[in-house]
mmCIF file of C-alpha atoms in Angstrom:
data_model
loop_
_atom_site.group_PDB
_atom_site.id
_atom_site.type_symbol
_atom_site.label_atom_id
_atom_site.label_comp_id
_atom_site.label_asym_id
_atom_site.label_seq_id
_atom_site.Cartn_x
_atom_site.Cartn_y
_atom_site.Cartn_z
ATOM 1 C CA UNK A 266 0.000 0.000 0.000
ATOM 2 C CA UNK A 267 1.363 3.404 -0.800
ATOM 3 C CA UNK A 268 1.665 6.006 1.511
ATOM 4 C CA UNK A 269 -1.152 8.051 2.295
ATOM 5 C CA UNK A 270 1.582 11.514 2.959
ATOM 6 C CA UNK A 271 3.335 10.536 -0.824
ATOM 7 C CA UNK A 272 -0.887 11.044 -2.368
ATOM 8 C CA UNK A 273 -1.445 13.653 -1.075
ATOM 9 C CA UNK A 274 1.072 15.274 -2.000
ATOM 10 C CA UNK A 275 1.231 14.126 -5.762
ATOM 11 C CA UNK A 276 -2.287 15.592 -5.463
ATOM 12 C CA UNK A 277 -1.045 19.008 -4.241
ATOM 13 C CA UNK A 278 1.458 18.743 -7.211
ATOM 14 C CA UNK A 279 -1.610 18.419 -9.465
ATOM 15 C CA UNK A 280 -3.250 21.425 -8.388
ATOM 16 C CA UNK A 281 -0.176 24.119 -10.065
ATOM 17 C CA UNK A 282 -1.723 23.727 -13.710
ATOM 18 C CA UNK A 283 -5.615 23.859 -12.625
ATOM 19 C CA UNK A 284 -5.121 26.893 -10.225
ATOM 20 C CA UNK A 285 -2.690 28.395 -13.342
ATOM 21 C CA UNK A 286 -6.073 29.037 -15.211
ATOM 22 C CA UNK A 287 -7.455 30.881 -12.902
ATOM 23 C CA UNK A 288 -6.275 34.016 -11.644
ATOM 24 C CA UNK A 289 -6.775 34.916 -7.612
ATOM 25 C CA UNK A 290 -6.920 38.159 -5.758
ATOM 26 C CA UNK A 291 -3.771 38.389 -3.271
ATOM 27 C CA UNK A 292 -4.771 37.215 -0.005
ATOM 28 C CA UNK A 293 -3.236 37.337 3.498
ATOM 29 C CA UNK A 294 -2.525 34.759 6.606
ATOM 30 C CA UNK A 295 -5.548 35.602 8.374
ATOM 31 C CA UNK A 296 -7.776 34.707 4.998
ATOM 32 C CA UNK A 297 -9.783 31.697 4.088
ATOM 33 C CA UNK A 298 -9.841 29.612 7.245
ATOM 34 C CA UNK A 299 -12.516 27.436 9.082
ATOM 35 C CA UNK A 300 -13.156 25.613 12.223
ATOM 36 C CA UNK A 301 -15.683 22.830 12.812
ATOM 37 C CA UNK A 302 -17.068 20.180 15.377
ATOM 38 C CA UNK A 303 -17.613 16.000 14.192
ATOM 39 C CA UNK A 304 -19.233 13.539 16.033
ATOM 40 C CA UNK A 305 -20.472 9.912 14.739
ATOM 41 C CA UNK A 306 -18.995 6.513 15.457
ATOM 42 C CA UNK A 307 -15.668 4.845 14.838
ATOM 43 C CA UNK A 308 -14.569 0.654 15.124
ATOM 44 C CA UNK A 309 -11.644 -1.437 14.489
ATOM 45 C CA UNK A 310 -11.037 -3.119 11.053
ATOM 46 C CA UNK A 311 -10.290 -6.848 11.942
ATOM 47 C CA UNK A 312 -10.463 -9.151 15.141
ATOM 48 C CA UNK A 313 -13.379 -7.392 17.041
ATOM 49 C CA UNK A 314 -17.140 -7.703 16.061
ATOM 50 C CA UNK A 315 -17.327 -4.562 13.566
ATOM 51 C CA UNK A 316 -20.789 -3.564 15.089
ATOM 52 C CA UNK A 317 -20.459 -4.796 18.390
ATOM 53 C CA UNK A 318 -17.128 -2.900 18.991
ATOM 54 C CA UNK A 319 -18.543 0.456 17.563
ATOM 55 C CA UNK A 320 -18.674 3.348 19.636
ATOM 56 C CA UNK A 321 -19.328 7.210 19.579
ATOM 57 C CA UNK A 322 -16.721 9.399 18.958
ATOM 58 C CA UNK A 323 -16.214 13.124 18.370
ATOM 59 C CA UNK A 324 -13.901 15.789 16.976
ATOM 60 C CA UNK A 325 -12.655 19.000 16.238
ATOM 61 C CA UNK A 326 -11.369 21.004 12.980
ATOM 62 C CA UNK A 327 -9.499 23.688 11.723
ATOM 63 C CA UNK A 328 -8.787 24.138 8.431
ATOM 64 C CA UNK A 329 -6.661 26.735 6.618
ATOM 65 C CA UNK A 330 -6.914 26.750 2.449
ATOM 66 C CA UNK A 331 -3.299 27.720 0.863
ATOM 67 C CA UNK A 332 -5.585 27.585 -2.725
ATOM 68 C CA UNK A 333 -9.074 26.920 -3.689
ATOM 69 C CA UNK A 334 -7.773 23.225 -4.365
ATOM 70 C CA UNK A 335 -5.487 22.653 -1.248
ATOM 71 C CA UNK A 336 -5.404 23.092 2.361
ATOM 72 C CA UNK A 337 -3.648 22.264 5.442
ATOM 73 C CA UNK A 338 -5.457 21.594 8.906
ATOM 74 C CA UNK A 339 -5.205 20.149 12.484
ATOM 75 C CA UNK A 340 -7.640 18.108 14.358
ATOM 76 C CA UNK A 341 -8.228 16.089 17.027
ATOM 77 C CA UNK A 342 -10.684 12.954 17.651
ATOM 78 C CA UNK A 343 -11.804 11.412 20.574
ATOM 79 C CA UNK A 344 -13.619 7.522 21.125
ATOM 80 C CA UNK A 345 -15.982 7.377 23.420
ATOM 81 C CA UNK A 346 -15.784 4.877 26.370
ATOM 82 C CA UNK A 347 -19.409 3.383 26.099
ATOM 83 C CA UNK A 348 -18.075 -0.619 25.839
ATOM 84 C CA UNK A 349 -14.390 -1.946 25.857
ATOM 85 C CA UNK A 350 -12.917 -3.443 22.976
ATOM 86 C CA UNK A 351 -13.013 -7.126 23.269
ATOM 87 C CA UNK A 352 -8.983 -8.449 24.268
ATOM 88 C CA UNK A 353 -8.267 -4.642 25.018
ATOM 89 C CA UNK A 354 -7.668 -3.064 28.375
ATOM 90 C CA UNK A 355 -10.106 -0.851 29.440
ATOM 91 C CA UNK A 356 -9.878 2.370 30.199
ATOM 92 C CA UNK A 357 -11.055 4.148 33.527
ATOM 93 C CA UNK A 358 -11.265 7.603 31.964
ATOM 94 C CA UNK A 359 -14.670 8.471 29.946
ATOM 95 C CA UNK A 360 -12.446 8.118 26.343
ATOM 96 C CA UNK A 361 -10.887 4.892 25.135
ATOM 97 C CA UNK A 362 -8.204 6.629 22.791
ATOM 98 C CA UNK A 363 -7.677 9.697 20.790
ATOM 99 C CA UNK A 364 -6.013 10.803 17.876
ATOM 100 C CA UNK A 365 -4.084 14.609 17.335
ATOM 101 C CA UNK A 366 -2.857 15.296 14.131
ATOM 102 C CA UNK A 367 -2.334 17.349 10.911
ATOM 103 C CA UNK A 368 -3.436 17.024 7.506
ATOM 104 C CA UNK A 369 -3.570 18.058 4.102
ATOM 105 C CA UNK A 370 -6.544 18.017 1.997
ATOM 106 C CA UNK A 371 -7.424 18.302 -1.884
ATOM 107 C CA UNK A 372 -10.725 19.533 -3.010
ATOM 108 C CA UNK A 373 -11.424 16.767 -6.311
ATOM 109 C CA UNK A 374 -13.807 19.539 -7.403
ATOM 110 C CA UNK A 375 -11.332 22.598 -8.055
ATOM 111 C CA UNK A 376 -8.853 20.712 -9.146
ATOM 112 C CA UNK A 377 -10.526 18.684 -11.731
ATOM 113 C CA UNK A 378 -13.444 21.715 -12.924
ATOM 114 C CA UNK A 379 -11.190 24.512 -11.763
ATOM 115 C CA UNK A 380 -11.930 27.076 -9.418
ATOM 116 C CA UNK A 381 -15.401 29.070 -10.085
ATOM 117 C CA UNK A 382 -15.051 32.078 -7.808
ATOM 118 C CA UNK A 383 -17.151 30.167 -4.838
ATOM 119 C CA UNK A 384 -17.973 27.215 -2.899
ATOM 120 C CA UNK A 385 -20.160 24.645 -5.308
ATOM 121 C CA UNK A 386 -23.071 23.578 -3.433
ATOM 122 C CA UNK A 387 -21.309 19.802 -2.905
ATOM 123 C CA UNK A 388 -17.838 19.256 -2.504
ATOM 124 C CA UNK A 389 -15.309 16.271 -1.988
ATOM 125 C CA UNK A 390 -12.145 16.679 -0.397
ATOM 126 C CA UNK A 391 -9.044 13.699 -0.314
ATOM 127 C CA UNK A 392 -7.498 13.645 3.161
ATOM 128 C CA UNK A 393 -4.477 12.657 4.453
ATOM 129 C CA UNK A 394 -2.561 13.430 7.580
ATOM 130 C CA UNK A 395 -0.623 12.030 10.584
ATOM 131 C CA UNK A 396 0.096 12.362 14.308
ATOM 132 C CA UNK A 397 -0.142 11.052 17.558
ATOM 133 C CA UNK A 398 -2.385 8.688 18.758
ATOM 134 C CA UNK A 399 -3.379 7.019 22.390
ATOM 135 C CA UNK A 400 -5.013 4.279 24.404
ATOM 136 C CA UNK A 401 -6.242 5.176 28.038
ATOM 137 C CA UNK A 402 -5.396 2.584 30.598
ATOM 138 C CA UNK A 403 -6.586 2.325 33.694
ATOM 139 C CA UNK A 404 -3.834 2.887 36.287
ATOM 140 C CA UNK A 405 -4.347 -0.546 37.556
ATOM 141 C CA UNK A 406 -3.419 -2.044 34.304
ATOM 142 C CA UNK A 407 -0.389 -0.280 33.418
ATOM 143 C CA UNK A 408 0.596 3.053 31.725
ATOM 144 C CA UNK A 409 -0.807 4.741 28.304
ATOM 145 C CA UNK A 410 -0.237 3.410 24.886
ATOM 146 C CA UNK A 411 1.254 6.430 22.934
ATOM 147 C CA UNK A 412 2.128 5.444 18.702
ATOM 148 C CA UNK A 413 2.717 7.197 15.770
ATOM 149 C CA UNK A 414 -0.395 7.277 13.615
ATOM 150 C CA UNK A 415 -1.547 8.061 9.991
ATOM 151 C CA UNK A 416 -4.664 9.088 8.723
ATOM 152 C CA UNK A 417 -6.465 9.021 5.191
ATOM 153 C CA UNK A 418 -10.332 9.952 4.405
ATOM 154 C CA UNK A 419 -12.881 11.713 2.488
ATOM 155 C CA UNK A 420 -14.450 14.787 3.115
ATOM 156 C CA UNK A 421 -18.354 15.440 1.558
ATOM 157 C CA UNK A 422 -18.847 18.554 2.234
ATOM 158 C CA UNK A 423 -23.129 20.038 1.084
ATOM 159 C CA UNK A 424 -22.375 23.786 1.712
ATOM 160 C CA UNK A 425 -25.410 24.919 2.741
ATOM 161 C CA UNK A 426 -24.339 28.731 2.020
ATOM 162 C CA UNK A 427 -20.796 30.310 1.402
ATOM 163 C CA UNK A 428 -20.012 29.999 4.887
ATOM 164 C CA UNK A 429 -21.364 27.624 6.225
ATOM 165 C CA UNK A 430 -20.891 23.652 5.182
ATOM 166 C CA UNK A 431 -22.186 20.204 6.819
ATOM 167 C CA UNK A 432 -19.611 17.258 6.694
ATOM 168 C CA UNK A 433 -19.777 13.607 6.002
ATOM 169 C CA UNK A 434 -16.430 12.174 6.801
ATOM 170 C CA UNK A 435 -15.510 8.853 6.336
ATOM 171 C CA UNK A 436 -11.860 8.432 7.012
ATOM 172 C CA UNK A 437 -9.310 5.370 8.348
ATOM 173 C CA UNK A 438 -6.406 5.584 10.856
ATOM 174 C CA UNK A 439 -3.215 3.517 11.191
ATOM 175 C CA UNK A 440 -1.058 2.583 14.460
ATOM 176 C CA UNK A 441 2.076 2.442 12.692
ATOM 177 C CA UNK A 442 4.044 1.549 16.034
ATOM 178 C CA UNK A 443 4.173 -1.846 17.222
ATOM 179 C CA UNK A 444 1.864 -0.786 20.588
ATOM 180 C CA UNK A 445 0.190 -2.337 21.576
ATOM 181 C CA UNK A 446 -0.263 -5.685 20.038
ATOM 182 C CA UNK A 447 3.629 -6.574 19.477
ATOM 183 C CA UNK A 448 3.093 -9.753 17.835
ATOM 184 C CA UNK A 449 2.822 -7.461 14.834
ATOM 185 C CA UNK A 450 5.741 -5.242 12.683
ATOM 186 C CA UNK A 451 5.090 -1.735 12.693
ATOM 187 C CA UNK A 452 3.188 -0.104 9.600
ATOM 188 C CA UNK A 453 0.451 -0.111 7.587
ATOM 189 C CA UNK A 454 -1.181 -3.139 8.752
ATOM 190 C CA UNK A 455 -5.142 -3.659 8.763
ATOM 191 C CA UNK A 456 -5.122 -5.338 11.711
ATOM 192 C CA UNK A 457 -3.983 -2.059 13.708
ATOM 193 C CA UNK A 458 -6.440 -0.006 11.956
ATOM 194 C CA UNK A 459 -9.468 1.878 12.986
ATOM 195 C CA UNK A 460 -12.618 3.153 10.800
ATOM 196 C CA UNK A 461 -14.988 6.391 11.671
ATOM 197 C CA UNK A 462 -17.799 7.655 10.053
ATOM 198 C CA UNK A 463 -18.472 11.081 11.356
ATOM 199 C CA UNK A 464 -20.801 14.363 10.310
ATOM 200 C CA UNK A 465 -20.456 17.864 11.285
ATOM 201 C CA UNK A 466 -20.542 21.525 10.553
ATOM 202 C CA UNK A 467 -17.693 23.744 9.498
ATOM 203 C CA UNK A 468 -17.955 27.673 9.867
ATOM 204 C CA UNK A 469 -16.037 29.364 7.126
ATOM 205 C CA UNK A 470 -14.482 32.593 7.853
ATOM 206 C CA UNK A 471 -13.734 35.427 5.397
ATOM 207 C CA UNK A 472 -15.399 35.611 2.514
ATOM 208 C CA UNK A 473 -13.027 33.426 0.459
ATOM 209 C CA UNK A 474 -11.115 33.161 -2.806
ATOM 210 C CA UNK A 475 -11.166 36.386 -4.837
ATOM 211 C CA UNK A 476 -10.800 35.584 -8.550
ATOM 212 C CA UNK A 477 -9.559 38.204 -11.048
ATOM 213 C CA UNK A 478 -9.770 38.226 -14.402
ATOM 214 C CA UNK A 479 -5.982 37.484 -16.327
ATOM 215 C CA UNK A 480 -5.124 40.703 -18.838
ATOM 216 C CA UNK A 481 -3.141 39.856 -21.705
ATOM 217 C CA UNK A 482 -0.264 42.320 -21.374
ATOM 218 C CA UNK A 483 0.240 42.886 -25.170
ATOM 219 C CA UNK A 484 -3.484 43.998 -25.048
ATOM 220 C CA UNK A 485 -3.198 46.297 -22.230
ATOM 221 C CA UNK A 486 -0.640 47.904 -23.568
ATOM 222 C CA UNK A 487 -2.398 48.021 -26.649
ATOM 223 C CA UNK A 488 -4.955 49.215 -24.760
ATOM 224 C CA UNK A 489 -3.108 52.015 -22.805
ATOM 225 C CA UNK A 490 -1.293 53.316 -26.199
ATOM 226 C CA UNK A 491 -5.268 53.938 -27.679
ATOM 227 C CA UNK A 492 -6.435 55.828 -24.257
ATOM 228 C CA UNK A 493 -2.791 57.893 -24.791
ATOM 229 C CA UNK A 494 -3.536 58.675 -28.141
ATOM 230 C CA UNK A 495 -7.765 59.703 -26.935
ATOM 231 C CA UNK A 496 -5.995 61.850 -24.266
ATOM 232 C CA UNK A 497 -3.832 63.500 -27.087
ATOM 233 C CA UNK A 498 -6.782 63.928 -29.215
ATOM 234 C CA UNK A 499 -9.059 65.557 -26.264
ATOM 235 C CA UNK A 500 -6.207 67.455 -25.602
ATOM 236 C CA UNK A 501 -6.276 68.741 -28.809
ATOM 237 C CA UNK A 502 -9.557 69.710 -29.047
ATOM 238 C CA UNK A 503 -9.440 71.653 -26.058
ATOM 239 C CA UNK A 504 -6.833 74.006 -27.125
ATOM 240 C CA UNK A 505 -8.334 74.257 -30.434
ATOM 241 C CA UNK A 506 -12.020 74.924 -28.176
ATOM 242 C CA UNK A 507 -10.105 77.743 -26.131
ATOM 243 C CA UNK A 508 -8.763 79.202 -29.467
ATOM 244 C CA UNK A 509 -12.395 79.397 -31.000
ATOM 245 C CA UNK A 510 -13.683 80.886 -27.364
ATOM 246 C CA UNK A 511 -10.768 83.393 -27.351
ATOM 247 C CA UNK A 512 -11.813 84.604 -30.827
ATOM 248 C CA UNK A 513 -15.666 84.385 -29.958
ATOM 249 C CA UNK A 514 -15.066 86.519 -27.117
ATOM 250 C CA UNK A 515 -12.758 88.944 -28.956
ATOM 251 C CA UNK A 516 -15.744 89.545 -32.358
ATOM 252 C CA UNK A 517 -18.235 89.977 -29.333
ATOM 253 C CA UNK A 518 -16.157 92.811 -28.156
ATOM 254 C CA UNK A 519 -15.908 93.901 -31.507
ATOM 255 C CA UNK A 520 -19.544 93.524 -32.065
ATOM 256 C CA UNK A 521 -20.101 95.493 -28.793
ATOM 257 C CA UNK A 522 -17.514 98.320 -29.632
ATOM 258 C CA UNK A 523 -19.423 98.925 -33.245
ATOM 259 C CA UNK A 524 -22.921 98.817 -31.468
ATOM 260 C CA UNK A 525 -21.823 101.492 -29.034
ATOM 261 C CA UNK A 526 -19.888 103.478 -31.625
ATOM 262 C CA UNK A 527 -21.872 106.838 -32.259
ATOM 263 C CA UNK A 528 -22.808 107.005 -36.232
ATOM 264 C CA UNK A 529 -20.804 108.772 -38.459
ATOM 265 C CA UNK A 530 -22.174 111.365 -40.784
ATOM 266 C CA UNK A 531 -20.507 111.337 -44.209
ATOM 267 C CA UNK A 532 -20.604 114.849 -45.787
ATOM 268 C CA UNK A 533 -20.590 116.061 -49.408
ATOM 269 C CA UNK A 534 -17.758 118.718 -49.513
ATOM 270 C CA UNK A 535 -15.717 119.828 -52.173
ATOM 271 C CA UNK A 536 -12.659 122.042 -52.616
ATOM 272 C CA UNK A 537 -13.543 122.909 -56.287
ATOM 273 C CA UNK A 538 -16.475 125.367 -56.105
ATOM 274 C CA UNK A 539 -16.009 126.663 -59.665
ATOM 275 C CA UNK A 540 -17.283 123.251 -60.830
ATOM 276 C CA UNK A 541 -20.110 122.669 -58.236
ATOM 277 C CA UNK A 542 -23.424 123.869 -58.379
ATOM 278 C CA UNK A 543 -26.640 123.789 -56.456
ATOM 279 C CA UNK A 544 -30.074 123.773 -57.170
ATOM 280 C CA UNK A 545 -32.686 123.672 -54.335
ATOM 281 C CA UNK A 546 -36.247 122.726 -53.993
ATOM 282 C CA UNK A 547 -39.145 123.433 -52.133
ATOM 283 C CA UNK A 548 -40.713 121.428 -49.696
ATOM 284 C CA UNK A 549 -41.940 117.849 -51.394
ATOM 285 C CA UNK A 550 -41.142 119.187 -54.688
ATOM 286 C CA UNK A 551 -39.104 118.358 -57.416
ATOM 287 C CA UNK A 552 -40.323 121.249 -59.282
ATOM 288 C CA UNK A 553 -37.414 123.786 -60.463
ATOM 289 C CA UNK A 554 -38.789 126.792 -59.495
ATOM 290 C CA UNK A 555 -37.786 130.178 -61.016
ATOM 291 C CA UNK A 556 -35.204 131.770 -59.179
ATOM 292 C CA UNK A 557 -33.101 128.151 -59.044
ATOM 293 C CA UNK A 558 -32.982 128.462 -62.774
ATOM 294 C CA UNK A 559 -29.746 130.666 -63.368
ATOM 295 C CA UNK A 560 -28.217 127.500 -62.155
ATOM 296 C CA UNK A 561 -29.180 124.974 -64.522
ATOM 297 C CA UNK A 562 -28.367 128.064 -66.771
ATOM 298 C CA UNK A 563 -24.709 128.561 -66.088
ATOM 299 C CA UNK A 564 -24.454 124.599 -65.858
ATOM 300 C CA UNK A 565 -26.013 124.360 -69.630
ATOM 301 C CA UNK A 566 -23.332 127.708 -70.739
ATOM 302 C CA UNK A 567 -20.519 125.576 -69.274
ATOM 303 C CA UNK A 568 -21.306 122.557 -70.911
ATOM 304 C CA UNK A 569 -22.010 124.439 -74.545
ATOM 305 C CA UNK A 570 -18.433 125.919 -73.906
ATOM 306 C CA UNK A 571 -16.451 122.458 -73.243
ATOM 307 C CA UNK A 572 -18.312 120.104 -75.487
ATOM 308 C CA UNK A 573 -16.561 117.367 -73.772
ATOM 309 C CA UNK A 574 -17.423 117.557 -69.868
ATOM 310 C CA UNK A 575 -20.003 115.844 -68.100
ATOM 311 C CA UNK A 576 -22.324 116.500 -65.267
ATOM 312 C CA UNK A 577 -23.360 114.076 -62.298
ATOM 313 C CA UNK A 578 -26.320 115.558 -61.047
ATOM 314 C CA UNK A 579 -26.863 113.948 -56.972
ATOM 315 C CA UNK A 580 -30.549 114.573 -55.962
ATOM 316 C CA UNK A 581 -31.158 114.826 -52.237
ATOM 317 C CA UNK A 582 -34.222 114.973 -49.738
ATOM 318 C CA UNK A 583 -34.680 116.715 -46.155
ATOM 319 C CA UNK A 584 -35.204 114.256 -43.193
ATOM 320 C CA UNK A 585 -38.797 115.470 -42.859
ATOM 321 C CA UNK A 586 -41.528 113.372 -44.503
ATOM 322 C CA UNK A 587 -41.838 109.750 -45.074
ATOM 323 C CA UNK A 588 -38.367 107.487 -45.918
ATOM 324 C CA UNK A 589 -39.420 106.075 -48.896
ATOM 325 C CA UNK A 590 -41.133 108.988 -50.045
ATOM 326 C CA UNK A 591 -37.982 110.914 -49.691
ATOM 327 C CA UNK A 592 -35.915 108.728 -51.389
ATOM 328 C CA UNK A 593 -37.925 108.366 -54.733
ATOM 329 C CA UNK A 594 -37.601 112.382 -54.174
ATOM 330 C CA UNK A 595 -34.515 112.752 -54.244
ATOM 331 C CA UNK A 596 -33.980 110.670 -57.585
ATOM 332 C CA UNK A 597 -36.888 113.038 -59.023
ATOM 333 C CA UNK A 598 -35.189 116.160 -57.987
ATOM 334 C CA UNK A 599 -32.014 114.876 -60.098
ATOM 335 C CA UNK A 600 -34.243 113.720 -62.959
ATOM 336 C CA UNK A 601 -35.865 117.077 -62.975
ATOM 337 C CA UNK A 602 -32.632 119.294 -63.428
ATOM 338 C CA UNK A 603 -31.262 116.777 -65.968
ATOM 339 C CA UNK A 604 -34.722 116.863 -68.091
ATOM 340 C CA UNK A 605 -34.378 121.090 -67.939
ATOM 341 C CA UNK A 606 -30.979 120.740 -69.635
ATOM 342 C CA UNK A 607 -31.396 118.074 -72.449
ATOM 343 C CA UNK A 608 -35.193 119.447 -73.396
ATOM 344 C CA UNK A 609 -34.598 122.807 -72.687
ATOM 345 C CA UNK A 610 -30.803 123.685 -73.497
ATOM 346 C CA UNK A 611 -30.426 120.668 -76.148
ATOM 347 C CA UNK A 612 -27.443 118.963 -73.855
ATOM 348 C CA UNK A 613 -26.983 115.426 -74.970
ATOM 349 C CA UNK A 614 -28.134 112.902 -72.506
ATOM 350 C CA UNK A 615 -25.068 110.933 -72.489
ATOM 351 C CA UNK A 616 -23.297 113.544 -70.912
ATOM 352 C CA UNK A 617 -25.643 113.783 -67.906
ATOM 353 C CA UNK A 618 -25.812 110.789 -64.903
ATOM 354 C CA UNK A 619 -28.467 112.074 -62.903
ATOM 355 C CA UNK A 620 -28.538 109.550 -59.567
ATOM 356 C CA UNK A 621 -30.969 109.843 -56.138
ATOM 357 C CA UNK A 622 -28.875 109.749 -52.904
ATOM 358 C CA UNK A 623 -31.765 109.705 -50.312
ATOM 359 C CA UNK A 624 -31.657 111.870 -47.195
ATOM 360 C CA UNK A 625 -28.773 114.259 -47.663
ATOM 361 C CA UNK A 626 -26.783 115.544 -44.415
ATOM 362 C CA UNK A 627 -24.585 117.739 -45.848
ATOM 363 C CA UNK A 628 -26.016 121.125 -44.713
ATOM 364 C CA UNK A 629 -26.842 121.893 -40.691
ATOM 365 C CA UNK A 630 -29.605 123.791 -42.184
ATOM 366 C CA UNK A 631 -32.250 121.512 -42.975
ATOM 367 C CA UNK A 632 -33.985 123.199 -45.772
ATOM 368 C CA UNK A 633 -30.561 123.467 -47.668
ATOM 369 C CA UNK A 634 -30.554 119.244 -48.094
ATOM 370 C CA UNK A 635 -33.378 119.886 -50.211
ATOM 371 C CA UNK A 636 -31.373 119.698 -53.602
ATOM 372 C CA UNK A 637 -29.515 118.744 -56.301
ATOM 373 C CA UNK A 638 -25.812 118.998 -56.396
ATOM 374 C CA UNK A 639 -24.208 119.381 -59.777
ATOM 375 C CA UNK A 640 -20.601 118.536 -60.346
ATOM 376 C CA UNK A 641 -19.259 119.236 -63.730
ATOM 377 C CA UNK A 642 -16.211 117.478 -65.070
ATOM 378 C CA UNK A 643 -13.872 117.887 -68.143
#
């Protein structure tokens, strides 16, 4: 028979590659352990009636889980002394014998399905362990047996909730000494062996394994270059948004600055009076009246004597009246000075632009806007 120690620990080699697929959270000492309390029954193997030898026993647990698929514990396990073991001593004390030792165990579960980031609602667990076992004696009978012992079992565990898990443990110990039937070599021998069949309830504390999930590091830094390259990008946009907000706010104090600038009043002036002349006009008329014709008259001379100049004849109205009134006005007042010198003095039309230029603001006298300014050109 192979050792029970050498299993389990080919079974803890096992777990590398199915705890390699899953990655865990980093957790500390204090994490992921539990205690419990077993009771049921336990019997020798061989040379005592298997039933009629069985008697109660109970135990204590605590557990400690390295990985989701391994963990070390202690325990301890007491028979109870209800009958004697046929051909053993009795004992005087209310146990017959008791076992202390430590184990390892391997949950089948994680490490053949892999961990799934909790407990599954049944578990089994392979045990193995060792440590020190003993008979009680009664004083009158000689001292304590104390031997070396081994253990190996199975743990079914029904979790009834993440913390909280009932046990069925059926499990068999060894005396591996030769106490205290010497007739018999030390080892793994059935006929120094013991069975127990116990049940109980574990209390886990913490809140267990933490899985994360594994990042491919070509992707994240795949992944980092394109959040690098978003930043650069928002960055951009910013500036470029802070440029177009600068300029917004600079053509609003433009726009302000022209709204609040007082209008300008653009003025008909001329430094060449010898070839300007005025004709002015009643009150919503464009009627030349008598005493404005020596005007046109000297303009229709001048143009007689210097066949080749030309006259632009600018029509303009007073402010009073209606806007649109005053501007066909104005044009009228032009027209009417340009029809006196082609129908009257015979001056050929082509020489004459005769053009309407609204409300005129040229004079501070208001009545004097009233008219047609005549510039002649050679």
């Amino acid at each position: 028979m192979k050792t029970p120690l050498l299993m389990l620990a080919l079974a803890a080699a096992c777990t590398l590659p199915s705890q390699a697929q899953n990655a865990l959270a980093t957790s500390s000492f204090g994490d992921n352990w539990s205690i419990g309390i077993d009771g049921g029954v336990t019997t020798p193997m061989t040379h005592h009636p298997f039933f009629g030898s069985m008697r109660g026993a109970t135990g204590l647990h605590i557990q400690k889980q390295i990985t989701p698929t391994f963990g070390v514990g202690a325990e301890g396990s007491w028979a109870i002394n209800t009958s004697s073991w046929k051909g053993m001593i009795p004992s005087s004390t209310a146990f017959d014998s008791q076992y202390v030792g430590a184990y390892g165990a391997v949950n089948l579960m994680n490490l053949f399905g892999g961990y799934p980031g909790y407990s599954r609602p049944f578990e089994i667990e392979a045990v193995a362990g060792a440590g020190w076992g003993h008979y009680f004696i009664n004083e009158s009978n000689g001292d304590d047996w104390n031997y070396f012992a081994t253990k190996v079992g199975l743990n079914f565990n029904f979790n009834v909730s993440q913390r909280v898990a009932i046990n069925v443990k059926p499990s068999i110990v060894w005396n591996m000494s030769d106490a205290p039937i010497k007739q018999t070599s030390a080892g793994y021998d059935i006929n120094k062996a013991t069975c127990s069949l116990t049940a109980g309830v574990t209390v886990k504390l913490g809140d267990g394994f933490q899985t994360v999930r594994p990042y491919d590091a070509a992707q994240v830094a795949l992944l980092n270059d394109e959040i690098n390259a978003l930043r650069a990008t928002a960055a951009t946009a910013a500036a470029a948004a802070d440029a177009e907000a600068a300029r917004a706010a600079a053509l609003a104090q433009e726009l302000a600055a022209c709204q609040n600038r007082q209008p300008e009043i653009i003025k008909e002036t001329t430094t060449d009076l010898q070839s300007v002349r005025f004709v002015f006009f009643r009150l919503a008329s464009s009627q030349v009246t008598a005493d404005q014709m020596p005007n046109v008259v000297m303009i229709a001379d001048y143009m007689k004597n210097h066949p080749d100049s030309k006259v632009v004849i600018k029509g303009y109205a007073s402010q009073d009246g209606n806007l649109d009134f005053n501007i066909k006005l104005a044009q009228n007042r032009a027209e009417s000075v340009k029809d006196l010198l082609v129908k009257k003095y015979g001056v050929n039309p082509d020489r004459i632009t005769a053009e309407g230029e609204g409300i005129g603001h040229m004079f501070k006298e208001e009545s004097w806007n009233r008219v047609s300014i005549c510039t002649l050109d050679d």
